[in-house]
Amino acid sequence: MELIRNNSRITLLSIDGLGGIENPKYGESELEFARTPNLDILAAESETGMITHVGTGITPGSGPGHLALFGYDPTEHDIGRGILSALGVGHSPAKDEVFFRGNFAAQGPSGNIIDRRAGRIDTAANNKLCELLSSRIKEINGIQVKFITEKEHRFILILKGQGLSHRVTGTDPQATGVRKPSSKPAAGSTEKESEFTSSVVNELTNAIDKTLAGNDSPANTVLLRGASVLPAIQSLSERYLLDKCLCIATYPMYKGLARLVGMEIAGSPEEEDMHHLASTYKNNKDNYDFIFIHVKKADSYGEDGNFEKKVQVIDMVDKVLIPALTYGNFSDRVLCVTGDHSTPTVMAAHSWHPVPILIRSNYCRMSRSAKFNERECAKGPLGTFPAKNLMALLLAHARRIQKYGA
Amino acid sequence: MELIRNNSRITLLSIDGLGGIENPKYGESELEFARTPNLDILAAESETGMITHVGTGITPGSGPGHLALFGYDPTEHDIGRGILSALGVGHSPAKDEVFFRGNFAAQGPSGNIIDRRAGRIDTAANNKLCELLSSRIKEINGIQVKFITEKEHRFILILKGQGLSHRVTGTDPQATGVRKPSSKPAAGSTEKESEFTSSVVNELTNAIDKTLAGNDSPANTVLLRGASVLPAIQSLSERYLLDKCLCIATYPMYKGLARLVGMEIAGSPEEEDMHHLASTYKNNKDNYDFIFIHVKKADSYGEDGNFEKKVQVIDMVDKVLIPALTYGNFSDRVLCVTGDHSTPTVMAAHSWHPVPILIRSNYCRMSRSAKFNERECAKGPLGTFPAKNLMALLLAHARRIQKYGA
């Protein structure tokens, strides 16, 4: 497709884990049960449908789910959590760095993992532990080591130096009652850089365990995963001629993903605040070609299996955020509301079910449906379509795609 | 997608030729007209949709239709009818064998074909003819020859030896009033094995005609088609980690296809019996990862253009089979009801129309539709989707696919 630049603006609101299925106790999905008068009016004026992110039957993680929304095939761009978290906390990655996602965790005297999250220690405790580790461990075999707090029990480990590889396994057993495994070269990797990096990780792990022994927090070890490097990926500007893009999000991983594809990152408070998301949008809406807004808590409560709380998040999106996004007319602007995957509370986990989507512009084939939910959107004019087609639709509504042929 | 093994069970009921279109005499399709209270209740609790098997507008044969249901692209796996029939009668194929599907047929004194099925002689008469041919013709040019009864007028010819190819044409003119054509190398095939195999087939045909001359049945010749060899195809266990799979079917071709992809074959009576299908399912349901149940007669009556009889088959599926399949709860199990293609009685032939489908598990986005038929399923939450996506959906509902990315 041949793209053009113009003055149009595109807003993409992703409500993480938006989709659901019937909760037998309520006889409806979270989105059906929620009070969404503003979304319902919007849906009637919009093109509605259902979107799949990675593939039919495939349950997306939040990283791949959002990458798909931005138009990148997540099966072609395998982006480790380490680099996403590093970008998320504002680190500017260098090419000689390898990133890991780390958990502060608790192990027993025998080395068996007791708690993979060390009682979900708070961010302040995490900060103290990262300071302790940074002061004691600066280098392993000529490789610089950095520890950066992410949030709660999560931190980022950065290895920096020559001869490193991200093709190594982590040390997170993903289970309790067992010892943490050693890092090894990833399956199929025979390069000597993988051998070397694994040996650094294993030596480092011993040093960390010694350093943390006897500290006053429940955390006495770390679990590492998601080894990754700065990936080669086009920016939204290169890919879609969307030159000025803004991410309005609270959680680091989403900011990281947005930075990776070239978005600026708006400031945010520590905790997700719907009013702050709305006001940040209002203050910036005229200055960007593309604005991505991320609401996390619908997914968090979905994963907790908390129907009522997930419903409340959707209620608040409708009450606070949607009025801000729909204020004014739709000349030269496009609004899309969807999510990155379903998180049905009855499953208390991400799922493969397609996610409702609406696209509002002045060029809509209106759904005239009275509700924004799974059932109504499944009957909508867009049908069920893969996320890789979404950006083309948004760019089309923004009149940013040239006619093909005469 | 990354698959896992667990204790879930998947049942796939294929009602051959299920789909239809309005019959003007009744104003409804066969499925709309049928009494299906059990399917209707099931559909309301299920995800419903429409499925296409080979491609939009393409009318599938039953072989490709089922191959597609099992998740194999039928355009990549061209499996001849000969090998399917051979597998269906329980033959264990060897690599130096070429298989043909044969009809016993009747030709006039001039050699023109009068009846391509020799009055649909019965299986007993077929047996006698195969014995006669086997006793008289054992070898042609160093190639071993075997004749195996399939059913009614259909038999299987096996050529076994060195230097054979399946890239040859058959001898069935697919019409009456004309002579049967000679076998030739298939279009584009220049290998000497094709030349040789054609010459064997043509010499064999002469020998068969001489042997059958003057026997006391209406059959005095044979028509051969579907030259094929044992294809290289992954088993369901290799492909989906579905290790124990069972086929419950009556007709040989379907058993053959099932064996080809690694299913065990349940015993069956000569004639299709809905009660026997149901009891076989009940006796085996807890012992297999995947059970495929095949109902043939809906298609047979569809091809006969017999609306009432096709409706009766669907009535019986609803009355006898569906209660067996829906008995108990859906913890750790998935039920799918669909067909391999449409066979509208007004067309008296297979057709390209998408086929209704339902998927029932504990993770359904329920259709709440009051009917299981073409019209209601077309509005269902699954939309219209290609059969290549079906197994991923069933495996997802069985919780056998890992989350993609973090």
XYZ file of C-alpha atoms in Angstrom, chain B residues 88-250:
163
model
C -10.232 -48.724 4.759
C -10.492 -52.486 4.246
C -7.621 -53.026 6.638
C -4.795 -53.573 4.163
C -1.364 -52.653 5.524
C 0.248 -50.822 2.634
C 3.847 -51.360 1.537
C 6.081 -48.815 -0.179
C 6.310 -50.799 -3.447
C 2.526 -50.898 -3.914
C 0.283 -48.789 -6.154
C -3.433 -48.721 -5.369
C -6.433 -48.204 -7.638
C -10.066 -47.909 -6.820
C -12.059 -50.213 -9.097
C -15.683 -50.515 -10.135
C -17.088 -53.726 -11.487
C -18.924 -52.512 -14.588
C -20.861 -53.736 -17.612
C -19.788 -53.193 -21.205
C -21.611 -54.048 -24.431
C -20.290 -56.185 -27.309
C -18.642 -53.122 -28.903
C -16.795 -52.356 -25.670
C -19.007 -49.346 -24.860
C -19.717 -49.003 -21.146
C -23.404 -49.734 -20.413
C -23.390 -49.462 -16.607
C -20.459 -48.075 -14.609
C -21.572 -50.051 -11.540
C -22.862 -53.267 -13.112
C -26.280 -52.759 -11.529
C -24.604 -52.093 -8.152
C -23.893 -55.776 -7.622
C -23.917 -56.778 -3.979
C -20.853 -57.378 -1.839
C -21.222 -61.167 -2.044
C -21.117 -61.070 -5.847
C -18.127 -58.744 -5.630
C -16.358 -61.269 -3.390
C -16.878 -64.032 -5.928
C -15.522 -61.876 -8.754
C -12.438 -60.886 -6.752
C -11.795 -64.564 -5.960
C -12.145 -65.451 -9.614
C -9.735 -62.728 -10.718
C -7.245 -63.522 -7.930
C -7.166 -67.177 -8.904
C -6.533 -66.470 -12.600
C -4.370 -63.344 -12.601
C -1.440 -63.259 -10.202
C 1.226 -61.394 -12.088
C 1.675 -59.078 -15.075
C 5.222 -58.408 -16.362
C 6.721 -59.313 -12.990
C 4.256 -57.163 -11.058
C 2.092 -58.890 -8.447
C -1.633 -58.219 -8.739
C -4.209 -58.307 -5.919
C -7.973 -57.778 -5.976
C -9.739 -56.905 -2.692
C -13.483 -56.433 -2.275
C -14.491 -53.051 -0.862
C -18.308 -52.870 -0.913
C -21.056 -53.448 -3.467
C -19.512 -52.821 -6.928
C -16.276 -51.315 -5.556
C -12.980 -53.153 -5.197
C -9.322 -52.296 -4.715
C -6.587 -53.232 -7.160
C -3.076 -53.444 -5.770
C -0.005 -53.624 -8.022
C 3.148 -54.599 -6.147
C 6.727 -54.656 -7.422
C 9.718 -52.637 -8.576
C 9.529 -49.774 -11.066
C 5.912 -48.706 -10.513
C 4.478 -45.179 -10.371
C 1.104 -43.782 -9.327
C 1.421 -40.990 -11.872
C -0.875 -42.694 -14.397
C -4.432 -42.087 -15.555
C -7.244 -44.538 -14.853
C -9.567 -46.395 -17.201
C -12.915 -45.043 -15.974
C -14.583 -42.913 -18.694
C -16.947 -41.455 -16.011
C -19.710 -41.874 -18.615
C -21.680 -44.578 -20.360
C -21.985 -45.176 -24.097
C -18.242 -44.801 -24.613
C -15.315 -47.213 -24.466
C -13.042 -47.172 -21.455
C -9.844 -45.235 -22.116
C -6.392 -46.784 -21.868
C -4.197 -45.827 -18.931
C -1.490 -43.284 -19.810
C 1.249 -41.478 -17.932
C -0.364 -38.609 -16.011
C -0.130 -35.140 -17.559
C 3.396 -33.853 -17.136
C 4.869 -37.188 -16.116
C 7.746 -38.342 -18.304
C 9.271 -40.926 -15.981
C 9.679 -44.400 -17.401
C 7.917 -45.840 -14.328
C 4.687 -44.181 -15.485
C 5.047 -45.692 -18.964
C 5.658 -49.083 -17.437
C 2.753 -48.865 -14.967
C 0.345 -47.802 -17.716
C 1.385 -50.754 -19.824
C 0.804 -53.082 -16.859
C -2.650 -51.579 -16.255
C -3.629 -51.924 -19.902
C -2.389 -55.495 -20.177
C -4.134 -56.293 -16.895
C -7.409 -54.773 -18.160
C -7.324 -57.086 -21.183
C -6.665 -60.075 -18.932
C -9.539 -59.067 -16.615
C -11.969 -58.675 -19.531
C -11.051 -62.149 -20.792
C -11.407 -63.657 -17.309
C -14.769 -62.038 -16.615
C -16.245 -62.877 -20.033
C -19.216 -65.191 -19.585
C -19.373 -65.149 -15.761
C -22.883 -65.247 -14.286
C -22.937 -61.671 -12.913
C -23.790 -58.443 -14.800
C -20.135 -57.396 -14.408
C -17.890 -58.153 -17.387
C -15.219 -55.488 -17.005
C -13.635 -53.132 -14.493
C -13.029 -49.392 -14.410
C -9.946 -48.172 -12.519
C -9.214 -44.776 -11.036
C -7.432 -43.001 -8.178
C -3.933 -44.451 -8.692
C -2.060 -43.725 -5.486
C 0.714 -44.744 -3.133
C 1.125 -44.560 0.623
C 1.593 -40.808 1.205
C 3.965 -39.222 3.680
C 1.704 -37.563 6.231
C 2.148 -36.716 9.918
C 0.012 -38.549 12.452
C -2.313 -36.669 14.804
C 0.084 -37.641 17.553
C 3.066 -36.058 15.793
C 1.070 -33.046 14.700
C -1.050 -32.266 17.759
C 0.320 -34.491 20.553
C -3.021 -36.341 20.433
C -1.534 -39.733 21.181
C -4.538 -42.030 21.381
C -7.093 -41.411 18.650
C -10.102 -43.488 17.689
C -12.224 -43.567 14.555
C -15.844 -44.699 14.882
C -17.108 -45.114 11.325
C -18.832 -47.650 9.129
